[in-house]
CSV table of N, CA and C in Angstrom, one decimal:
chain,number,residue,atom,x,y,z
M,29,MET,N,22.3,181.6,-16.7
M,29,MET,CA,23.1,181.5,-15.5
M,29,MET,C,23.1,182.8,-14.8
M,30,LYS,N,23.0,182.8,-13.5
M,30,LYS,CA,23.0,184.0,-12.7
M,30,LYS,C,24.3,184.7,-12.7
M,31,ASP,N,24.3,186.0,-13.0
M,31,ASP,CA,25.5,186.9,-12.9
M,31,ASP,C,25.0,188.2,-12.3
M,32,MET,N,24.9,188.2,-11.0
M,32,MET,CA,24.3,189.4,-10.4
M,32,MET,C,25.2,190.6,-10.4
M,33,VAL,N,26.5,190.4,-10.5
M,33,VAL,CA,27.4,191.6,-10.6
M,33,VAL,C,27.1,192.3,-11.9
M,34,GLN,N,27.1,191.5,-13.0
M,34,GLN,CA,26.8,192.1,-14.4
M,34,GLN,C,25.4,192.6,-14.4
M,35,PHE,N,24.4,192.0,-13.8
M,35,PHE,CA,23.1,192.5,-13.8
M,35,PHE,C,23.0,193.9,-13.1
M,36,GLY,N,23.6,194.0,-11.9
M,36,GLY,CA,23.7,195.3,-11.2
M,36,GLY,C,24.3,196.4,-12.1
M,37,ILE,N,25.4,196.0,-12.7
M,37,ILE,CA,26.1,197.0,-13.6
M,37,ILE,C,25.2,197.4,-14.7
M,38,ARG,N,24.6,196.4,-15.3
M,38,ARG,CA,23.7,196.7,-16.5
M,38,ARG,C,22.5,197.6,-16.1
M,39,ILE,N,21.9,197.3,-14.9
M,39,ILE,CA,20.8,198.2,-14.5
M,39,ILE,C,21.3,199.6,-14.3
M,40,ARG,N,22.4,199.7,-13.6
M,40,ARG,CA,23.0,201.1,-13.4
M,40,ARG,C,23.3,201.8,-14.7
M,41,ASP,N,23.9,201.1,-15.7
M,41,ASP,CA,24.2,201.7,-17.0
M,41,ASP,C,22.9,202.1,-17.7
M,42,LEU,N,21.9,201.3,-17.7
M,42,LEU,CA,20.6,201.6,-18.3
M,42,LEU,C,19.9,202.8,-17.6
M,43,ARG,N,20.0,202.8,-16.3
M,43,ARG,CA,19.4,203.9,-15.5
M,43,ARG,C,20.1,205.2,-15.9
M,44,LYS,N,21.4,205.2,-16.0
M,44,LYS,CA,22.2,206.4,-16.3
M,44,LYS,C,21.9,206.8,-17.8
M,45,MET,N,21.8,205.9,-18.7
M,45,MET,CA,21.6,206.2,-20.1
M,45,MET,C,20.2,206.9,-20.2
M,46,ASN,N,19.3,206.5,-19.3
M,46,ASN,CA,17.9,207.1,-19.4
M,46,ASN,C,17.9,208.4,-18.5
M,47,HIS,N,19.0,208.8,-17.9
M,47,HIS,CA,19.1,210.0,-17.1
M,47,HIS,C,18.1,209.9,-15.9
M,48,PHE,N,18.0,208.7,-15.3
M,48,PHE,CA,17.1,208.6,-14.1
M,48,PHE,C,18.0,208.5,-12.9
M,49,SER,N,17.5,209.2,-11.8
M,49,SER,CA,18.1,209.0,-10.5
M,49,SER,C,17.5,207.7,-10.0
M,50,LEU,N,18.1,207.2,-8.8
M,50,LEU,CA,17.5,206.0,-8.2
M,50,LEU,C,16.0,206.2,-7.9
M,51,ARG,N,15.7,207.4,-7.3
M,51,ARG,CA,14.3,207.7,-6.9
M,51,ARG,C,13.4,207.7,-8.2
M,52,GLU,N,13.9,208.3,-9.3
M,52,GLU,CA,13.0,208.3,-10.5
M,52,GLU,C,12.8,206.9,-11.0
M,53,LEU,N,13.8,206.1,-11.0
M,53,LEU,CA,13.6,204.7,-11.5
M,53,LEU,C,12.7,204.0,-10.5
M,54,GLY,N,12.8,204.2,-9.2
M,54,GLY,CA,11.9,203.6,-8.3
M,54,GLY,C,10.5,204.0,-8.5
M,55,GLU,N,10.2,205.3,-8.8
M,55,GLU,CA,8.8,205.7,-9.0
M,55,GLU,C,8.3,205.1,-10.3
M,56,ARG,N,9.1,205.0,-11.3
M,56,ARG,CA,8.6,204.5,-12.6
M,56,ARG,C,8.4,203.0,-12.5
M,57,SER,N,9.2,202.3,-11.7
M,57,SER,CA,9.1,200.8,-11.7
M,57,SER,C,8.3,200.3,-10.6
M,58,GLY,N,8.1,201.1,-9.6
M,58,GLY,CA,7.3,200.6,-8.4
M,58,GLY,C,8.3,199.8,-7.5
M,59,VAL,N,9.6,199.9,-7.7
M,59,VAL,CA,10.6,199.2,-6.9
M,59,VAL,C,11.2,200.3,-6.0
M,60,SER,N,11.4,200.0,-4.7
M,60,SER,CA,12.0,201.1,-3.9
M,60,SER,C,13.4,201.4,-4.3
M,61,TYR,N,13.7,202.7,-4.3
M,61,TYR,CA,15.0,203.2,-4.7
M,61,TYR,C,16.2,202.5,-3.9
M,62,SER,N,15.9,202.2,-2.6
M,62,SER,CA,17.0,201.6,-1.8
M,62,SER,C,17.2,200.2,-2.3
M,63,PHE,N,16.2,199.5,-2.7
M,63,PHE,CA,16.3,198.1,-3.2
M,63,PHE,C,17.1,198.2,-4.6
M,64,ILE,N,16.8,199.1,-5.4
M,64,ILE,CA,17.5,199.3,-6.7
M,64,ILE,C,19.0,199.5,-6.4
M,65,ASN,N,19.2,200.4,-5.4
M,65,ASN,CA,20.6,200.7,-5.1
M,65,ASN,C,21.3,199.4,-4.6
M,66,SER,N,20.6,198.6,-3.8
M,66,SER,CA,21.2,197.3,-3.3
M,66,SER,C,21.4,196.3,-4.5
M,67,ILE,N,20.5,196.3,-5.5
M,67,ILE,CA,20.7,195.5,-6.7
M,67,ILE,C,22.0,196.0,-7.4
M,68,GLU,N,22.1,197.3,-7.6
M,68,GLU,CA,23.2,197.8,-8.4
M,68,GLU,C,24.5,197.5,-7.7
M,69,ASN,N,24.5,197.4,-6.4
M,69,ASN,CA,25.7,197.2,-5.6
M,69,ASN,C,25.9,195.7,-5.2
M,70,ASN,N,25.1,194.9,-5.8
M,70,ASN,CA,25.2,193.4,-5.7
M,70,ASN,C,25.0,192.9,-4.2
M,71,ARG,N,24.1,193.6,-3.5
M,71,ARG,CA,23.7,193.2,-2.2
M,71,ARG,C,22.5,192.3,-2.1
M,72,PHE,N,21.6,192.5,-3.1
M,72,PHE,CA,20.4,191.7,-3.1
M,72,PHE,C,20.1,191.2,-4.6
M,73,SER,N,19.4,190.1,-4.7
M,73,SER,CA,19.0,189.5,-6.0
M,73,SER,C,17.5,189.9,-6.1
M,74,PRO,N,17.1,190.4,-7.3
M,74,PRO,CA,15.7,190.7,-7.6
M,74,PRO,C,14.9,189.5,-7.9
M,75,SER,N,13.6,189.6,-7.7
M,75,SER,CA,12.7,188.5,-8.2
M,75,SER,C,12.5,188.7,-9.7
M,76,ARG,N,11.9,187.8,-10.3
M,76,ARG,CA,11.5,187.9,-11.8
M,76,ARG,C,10.7,189.1,-12.0
M,77,GLU,N,9.7,189.3,-11.2
M,77,GLU,CA,8.8,190.4,-11.4
M,77,GLU,C,9.5,191.8,-11.3
M,78,THR,N,10.5,191.8,-10.4
M,78,THR,CA,11.3,193.0,-10.2
M,78,THR,C,12.1,193.3,-11.4
M,79,VAL,N,12.7,192.3,-12.0
M,79,VAL,CA,13.5,192.4,-13.2
M,79,VAL,C,12.7,193.0,-14.3
M,80,ILE,N,11.5,192.4,-14.5
M,80,ILE,CA,10.6,192.9,-15.5
M,80,ILE,C,10.1,194.3,-15.3
M,81,ALA,N,9.8,194.6,-14.0
M,81,ALA,CA,9.4,196.0,-13.7
M,81,ALA,C,10.5,197.0,-14.0
M,82,LEU,N,11.7,196.7,-13.7
M,82,LEU,CA,12.9,197.5,-14.0
M,82,LEU,C,13.1,197.7,-15.5
M,83,ALA,N,13.0,196.6,-16.2
M,83,ALA,CA,13.2,196.6,-17.7
M,83,ALA,C,12.1,197.5,-18.3
M,84,ASP,N,10.8,197.3,-17.8
M,84,ASP,CA,9.7,198.1,-18.4
M,84,ASP,C,10.0,199.6,-18.1
M,85,ALA,N,10.4,199.9,-16.9
M,85,ALA,CA,10.6,201.3,-16.5
M,85,ALA,C,11.8,201.9,-17.3
M,86,LEU,N,12.8,201.1,-17.7
M,86,LEU,CA,13.9,201.6,-18.4
M,86,LEU,C,13.7,201.5,-19.9
M,87,THR,N,12.4,201.2,-20.3
M,87,THR,CA,12.0,201.0,-21.7
M,87,THR,C,13.1,200.2,-22.4
M,88,SER,N,13.5,199.2,-21.8
M,88,SER,CA,14.6,198.4,-22.3
M,88,SER,C,14.1,197.3,-23.3
M,89,SER,N,14.7,197.2,-24.4
M,89,SER,CA,14.4,196.1,-25.3
M,89,SER,C,15.2,194.8,-24.9
M,90,GLU,N,15.9,194.9,-23.8
M,90,GLU,CA,16.8,193.8,-23.3
M,90,GLU,C,16.1,193.0,-22.2
M,91,LYS,N,14.8,192.9,-22.1
M,91,LYS,CA,14.2,192.1,-21.0
M,91,LYS,C,14.7,190.7,-20.9
M,92,ASP,N,14.8,190.0,-22.1
M,92,ASP,CA,15.3,188.7,-22.0
M,92,ASP,C,16.7,188.6,-21.5
M,93,ASP,N,17.6,189.5,-22.0
M,93,ASP,CA,19.0,189.5,-21.5
M,93,ASP,C,19.0,189.8,-20.0
M,94,LEU,N,18.2,190.7,-19.5
M,94,LEU,CA,18.2,191.0,-18.1
M,94,LEU,C,17.7,189.8,-17.3
M,95,LEU,N,16.7,189.2,-17.8
M,95,LEU,CA,16.2,188.0,-17.1
M,95,LEU,C,17.2,186.9,-17.0
M,96,LEU,N,18.0,186.7,-18.1
M,96,LEU,CA,19.0,185.7,-18.1
M,96,LEU,C,20.1,186.1,-17.1
M,97,LEU,N,20.5,187.4,-17.1
M,97,LEU,CA,21.6,187.8,-16.2
M,97,LEU,C,21.2,187.5,-14.7
M,98,ALA,N,19.9,187.7,-14.5
M,98,ALA,CA,19.4,187.6,-13.1
M,98,ALA,C,19.1,186.1,-12.8
M,99,GLY,N,19.2,185.2,-13.8
M,99,GLY,CA,19.1,183.8,-13.5
M,99,GLY,C,17.7,183.2,-13.8
M,100,PHE,N,16.9,184.0,-14.6
M,100,PHE,CA,15.6,183.5,-15.0
M,100,PHE,C,15.5,183.2,-16.5
M,101,ALA,N,14.6,182.3,-16.8
M,101,ALA,CA,14.4,182.0,-18.2
M,101,ALA,C,13.8,183.2,-19.0
M,102,PRO,N,14.2,183.4,-20.3
M,102,PRO,CA,13.6,184.4,-21.0
M,102,PRO,C,12.1,184.2,-21.2
M,103,THR,N,11.4,185.2,-21.6
M,103,THR,CA,10.0,185.1,-21.7
M,103,THR,C,9.5,185.7,-23.0
M,104,ASP,N,8.3,185.4,-23.4
M,104,ASP,CA,7.7,186.1,-24.6
M,104,ASP,C,6.9,187.2,-24.2
M,105,GLU,N,6.4,188.0,-25.2
M,105,GLU,CA,5.7,189.3,-24.9
M,105,GLU,C,4.4,189.1,-24.1
M,106,GLU,N,3.7,188.0,-24.2
M,106,GLU,CA,2.5,187.8,-23.5
M,106,GLU,C,2.7,187.7,-22.0
M,107,ALA,N,3.9,187.2,-21.6
M,107,ALA,CA,4.1,186.9,-20.2
M,107,ALA,C,5.0,188.0,-19.5
M,108,LEU,N,5.2,189.1,-20.2
M,108,LEU,CA,6.1,190.1,-19.6
M,108,LEU,C,5.5,190.8,-18.3
M,109,GLU,N,4.2,190.6,-18.1
M,109,GLU,CA,3.7,191.2,-16.8
M,109,GLU,C,4.2,190.4,-15.6
M,110,GLY,N,4.8,189.3,-15.8
M,110,GLY,CA,5.3,188.5,-14.7
M,110,GLY,C,4.5,187.2,-14.6
M,111,PRO,N,5.0,186.2,-14.0
M,111,PRO,CA,4.3,184.9,-13.9
M,111,PRO,C,3.2,185.0,-12.8
M,112,SER,N,2.1,184.4,-13.1
M,112,SER,CA,1.0,184.3,-12.1
M,112,SER,C,1.2,183.2,-11.2
M,113,ASP,N,2.1,182.2,-11.6
M,113,ASP,CA,2.4,181.0,-10.8
M,113,ASP,C,3.7,181.3,-10.1
M,114,PRO,N,3.7,181.3,-8.7
M,114,PRO,CA,5.0,181.5,-8.0
M,114,PRO,C,6.1,180.5,-8.3
M,115,ILE,N,5.7,179.3,-8.7
M,115,ILE,CA,6.7,178.3,-9.0
M,115,ILE,C,7.5,178.7,-10.2
M,116,GLN,N,6.9,179.4,-11.2
M,116,GLN,CA,7.6,179.9,-12.4
M,116,GLN,C,8.6,181.0,-12.0
M,117,ALA,N,8.5,181.7,-10.9
M,117,ALA,CA,9.4,182.8,-10.5
M,117,ALA,C,10.7,182.3,-9.9
M,118,ARG,N,10.8,181.0,-9.6
M,118,ARG,CA,12.0,180.5,-8.9
M,118,ARG,C,13.2,180.5,-9.9
M,119,GLU,N,14.3,180.5,-9.3
M,119,GLU,CA,15.6,180.5,-10.0
M,119,GLU,C,15.7,179.2,-10.7
M,120,ILE,N,16.6,179.2,-11.8
M,120,ILE,CA,16.9,178.0,-12.5
M,120,ILE,C,17.9,177.2,-11.7
M,121,ASP,N,17.6,176.1,-11.1
M,121,ASP,CA,18.5,175.3,-10.3
M,121,ASP,C,18.9,174.0,-10.9
M,122,ASP,N,18.4,173.7,-12.1
M,122,ASP,CA,18.8,172.5,-12.8
M,122,ASP,C,20.1,172.8,-13.6
M,123,PRO,N,21.2,172.1,-13.4
M,123,PRO,CA,22.4,172.4,-14.0
M,123,PRO,C,22.4,172.4,-15.5
M,124,GLU,N,21.7,171.4,-16.1
M,124,GLU,CA,21.6,171.3,-17.6
M,124,GLU,C,20.8,172.5,-18.1
M,125,VAL,N,19.7,172.9,-17.5
M,125,VAL,CA,19.0,174.0,-18.0
M,125,VAL,C,19.8,175.3,-17.8
M,126,SER,N,20.5,175.4,-16.7
M,126,SER,CA,21.3,176.6,-16.5
M,126,SER,C,22.4,176.7,-17.5
M,127,LEU,N,23.0,175.6,-17.9
M,127,LEU,CA,24.0,175.6,-19.0
M,127,LEU,C,23.4,176.0,-20.3
M,128,PHE,N,22.2,175.5,-20.6
M,128,PHE,CA,21.5,175.9,-21.8
M,128,PHE,C,21.3,177.5,-21.8
M,129,PHE,N,20.9,178.0,-20.7
M,129,PHE,CA,20.7,179.5,-20.7
M,129,PHE,C,22.0,180.3,-20.7
M,130,LYS,N,23.0,179.7,-20.2
M,130,LYS,CA,24.3,180.3,-20.3
M,130,LYS,C,24.7,180.4,-21.8
M,131,ASP,N,24.6,179.2,-22.5
M,131,ASP,CA,24.9,179.2,-23.9
M,131,ASP,C,24.0,180.2,-24.7
M,132,PHE,N,22.7,180.2,-24.3
M,132,PHE,CA,21.8,181.1,-25.0
M,132,PHE,C,22.2,182.6,-24.8
M,133,GLN,N,22.6,182.9,-23.6
M,133,GLN,CA,23.0,184.2,-23.2
M,133,GLN,C,24.2,184.7,-24.0
M,134,ASN,N,25.2,183.7,-24.2
M,134,ASN,CA,26.4,184.1,-24.9
M,134,ASN,C,26.3,184.0,-26.4
M,135,ALA,N,25.2,183.5,-26.9
M,135,ALA,CA,25.0,183.4,-28.4
M,135,ALA,C,24.8,184.8,-29.0
M,136,PRO,N,25.1,184.9,-30.3
M,136,PRO,CA,24.8,186.2,-31.0
M,136,PRO,C,23.3,186.4,-31.0
M,137,LYS,N,22.9,187.7,-31.1
M,137,LYS,CA,21.5,188.0,-31.1
M,137,LYS,C,20.7,187.3,-32.2
M,138,GLU,N,21.3,187.1,-33.4
M,138,GLU,CA,20.5,186.3,-34.4
M,138,GLU,C,20.2,184.9,-34.0
M,139,LYS,N,21.2,184.3,-33.3
M,139,LYS,CA,21.0,182.9,-32.9
M,139,LYS,C,19.9,182.9,-31.7
M,140,ARG,N,20.0,183.8,-30.8
M,140,ARG,CA,19.0,183.9,-29.8
M,140,ARG,C,17.6,184.1,-30.3
M,141,ASP,N,17.5,185.0,-31.3
M,141,ASP,CA,16.2,185.2,-32.0
M,141,ASP,C,15.7,183.9,-32.6
M,142,GLU,N,16.6,183.2,-33.3
M,142,GLU,CA,16.2,182.0,-33.9
M,142,GLU,C,15.7,180.9,-32.9
M,143,MET,N,16.4,180.9,-31.8
M,143,MET,CA,16.1,179.9,-30.7
M,143,MET,C,14.7,180.3,-30.1
M,144,LEU,N,14.5,181.6,-29.9
M,144,LEU,CA,13.2,182.0,-29.4
M,144,LEU,C,12.0,181.7,-30.4
M,145,ARG,N,12.3,181.9,-31.7
M,145,ARG,CA,11.3,181.5,-32.7
M,145,ARG,C,11.0,180.0,-32.6
M,146,PHE,N,12.0,179.2,-32.5
M,146,PHE,CA,11.8,177.8,-32.4
M,146,PHE,C,11.1,177.4,-31.1
M,147,TRP,N,11.4,178.0,-30.0
M,147,TRP,CA,10.7,177.7,-28.8
M,147,TRP,C,9.2,178.1,-28.9
M,148,ASN,N,8.9,179.3,-29.5
M,148,ASN,CA,7.5,179.7,-29.6
M,148,ASN,C,6.8,178.7,-30.6
M,149,PHE,N,7.5,178.2,-31.6
M,149,PHE,CA,6.9,177.2,-32.5
M,149,PHE,C,6.5,175.9,-31.7
M,150,ILE,N,7.4,175.5,-30.8
M,150,ILE,CA,7.2,174.3,-30.0
M,150,ILE,C,6.0,174.5,-29.1
M,151,LYS,N,5.9,175.7,-28.4
M,151,LYS,CA,4.8,176.0,-27.6
M,151,LYS,C,3.5,176.0,-28.3
M,152,GLU,N,3.5,176.6,-29.5
M,152,GLU,CA,2.2,176.6,-30.3
M,152,GLU,C,1.8,175.2,-30.7
M,153,GLN,N,2.8,174.3,-31.0
M,153,GLN,CA,2.4,173.0,-31.4
M,153,GLN,C,1.8,172.2,-30.2
M,154,GLN,N,2.4,172.5,-29.0
M,154,GLN,CA,1.9,171.8,-27.8
M,154,GLN,C,0.5,172.3,-27.5
M,155,GLN,N,0.2,173.6,-27.7
M,155,GLN,CA,-1.2,174.1,-27.4
M,155,GLN,C,-2.2,173.5,-28.3
M,156,GLY,N,-1.9,173.2,-29.6
M,156,GLY,CA,-2.8,172.6,-30.5
M,156,GLY,C,-2.9,171.1,-30.4
M,157,ARG,N,-2.2,170.5,-29.5
M,157,ARG,CA,-2.2,169.0,-29.4
M,157,ARG,C,-3.2,168.6,-28.3
M,158,ASN,N,-3.8,167.4,-28.6
M,158,ASN,CA,-4.7,166.8,-27.7
M,158,ASN,C,-3.9,166.2,-26.5
M,159,PRO,N,-4.4,166.3,-25.3
M,159,PRO,CA,-3.6,165.6,-24.2
M,159,PRO,C,-3.4,164.1,-24.4
M,160,ASP,N,-4.4,163.5,-25.0
M,160,ASP,CA,-4.3,162.0,-25.2
M,160,ASP,C,-3.5,161.6,-26.4
M,161,SER,N,-3.2,162.5,-27.3
M,161,SER,CA,-2.5,162.1,-28.5
M,161,SER,C,-1.0,161.9,-28.2
M,162,GLN,N,-0.4,161.0,-29.0
M,162,GLN,CA,1.1,160.8,-28.8
M,162,GLN,C,1.8,161.1,-30.1
M,163,GLN,N,2.9,161.8,-29.9
M,163,GLN,CA,3.7,162.2,-31.1
M,163,GLN,C,5.1,161.9,-30.9
């Protein structure tokens, strides 16, 4: 579920913990410092690619948490460069899915890790399945 106020606060906190100015974070992430300032002050919502770029620049192990705060589904390591399909970059606007991610976000880290392992297991099973087979 989207919580842009908390997202902006978290980005500012991470930036300050890394002792980066807005300009330094902008240079490291490829995101303009004025846009980062707008995100921190809850004036604009970032795209999925922007969230990932900021997380990478902040060397944050919290990419999934940041994605969830910004209203995007968490991702696995192979997809952290950002989605190649613009449809994947859209916000989550299905209420049931949004509730799931809110529950996911509020779960303890151990539960989130378990859920991600389960999700990756399902994806691996789907990749090994023939399109014509039924299970």
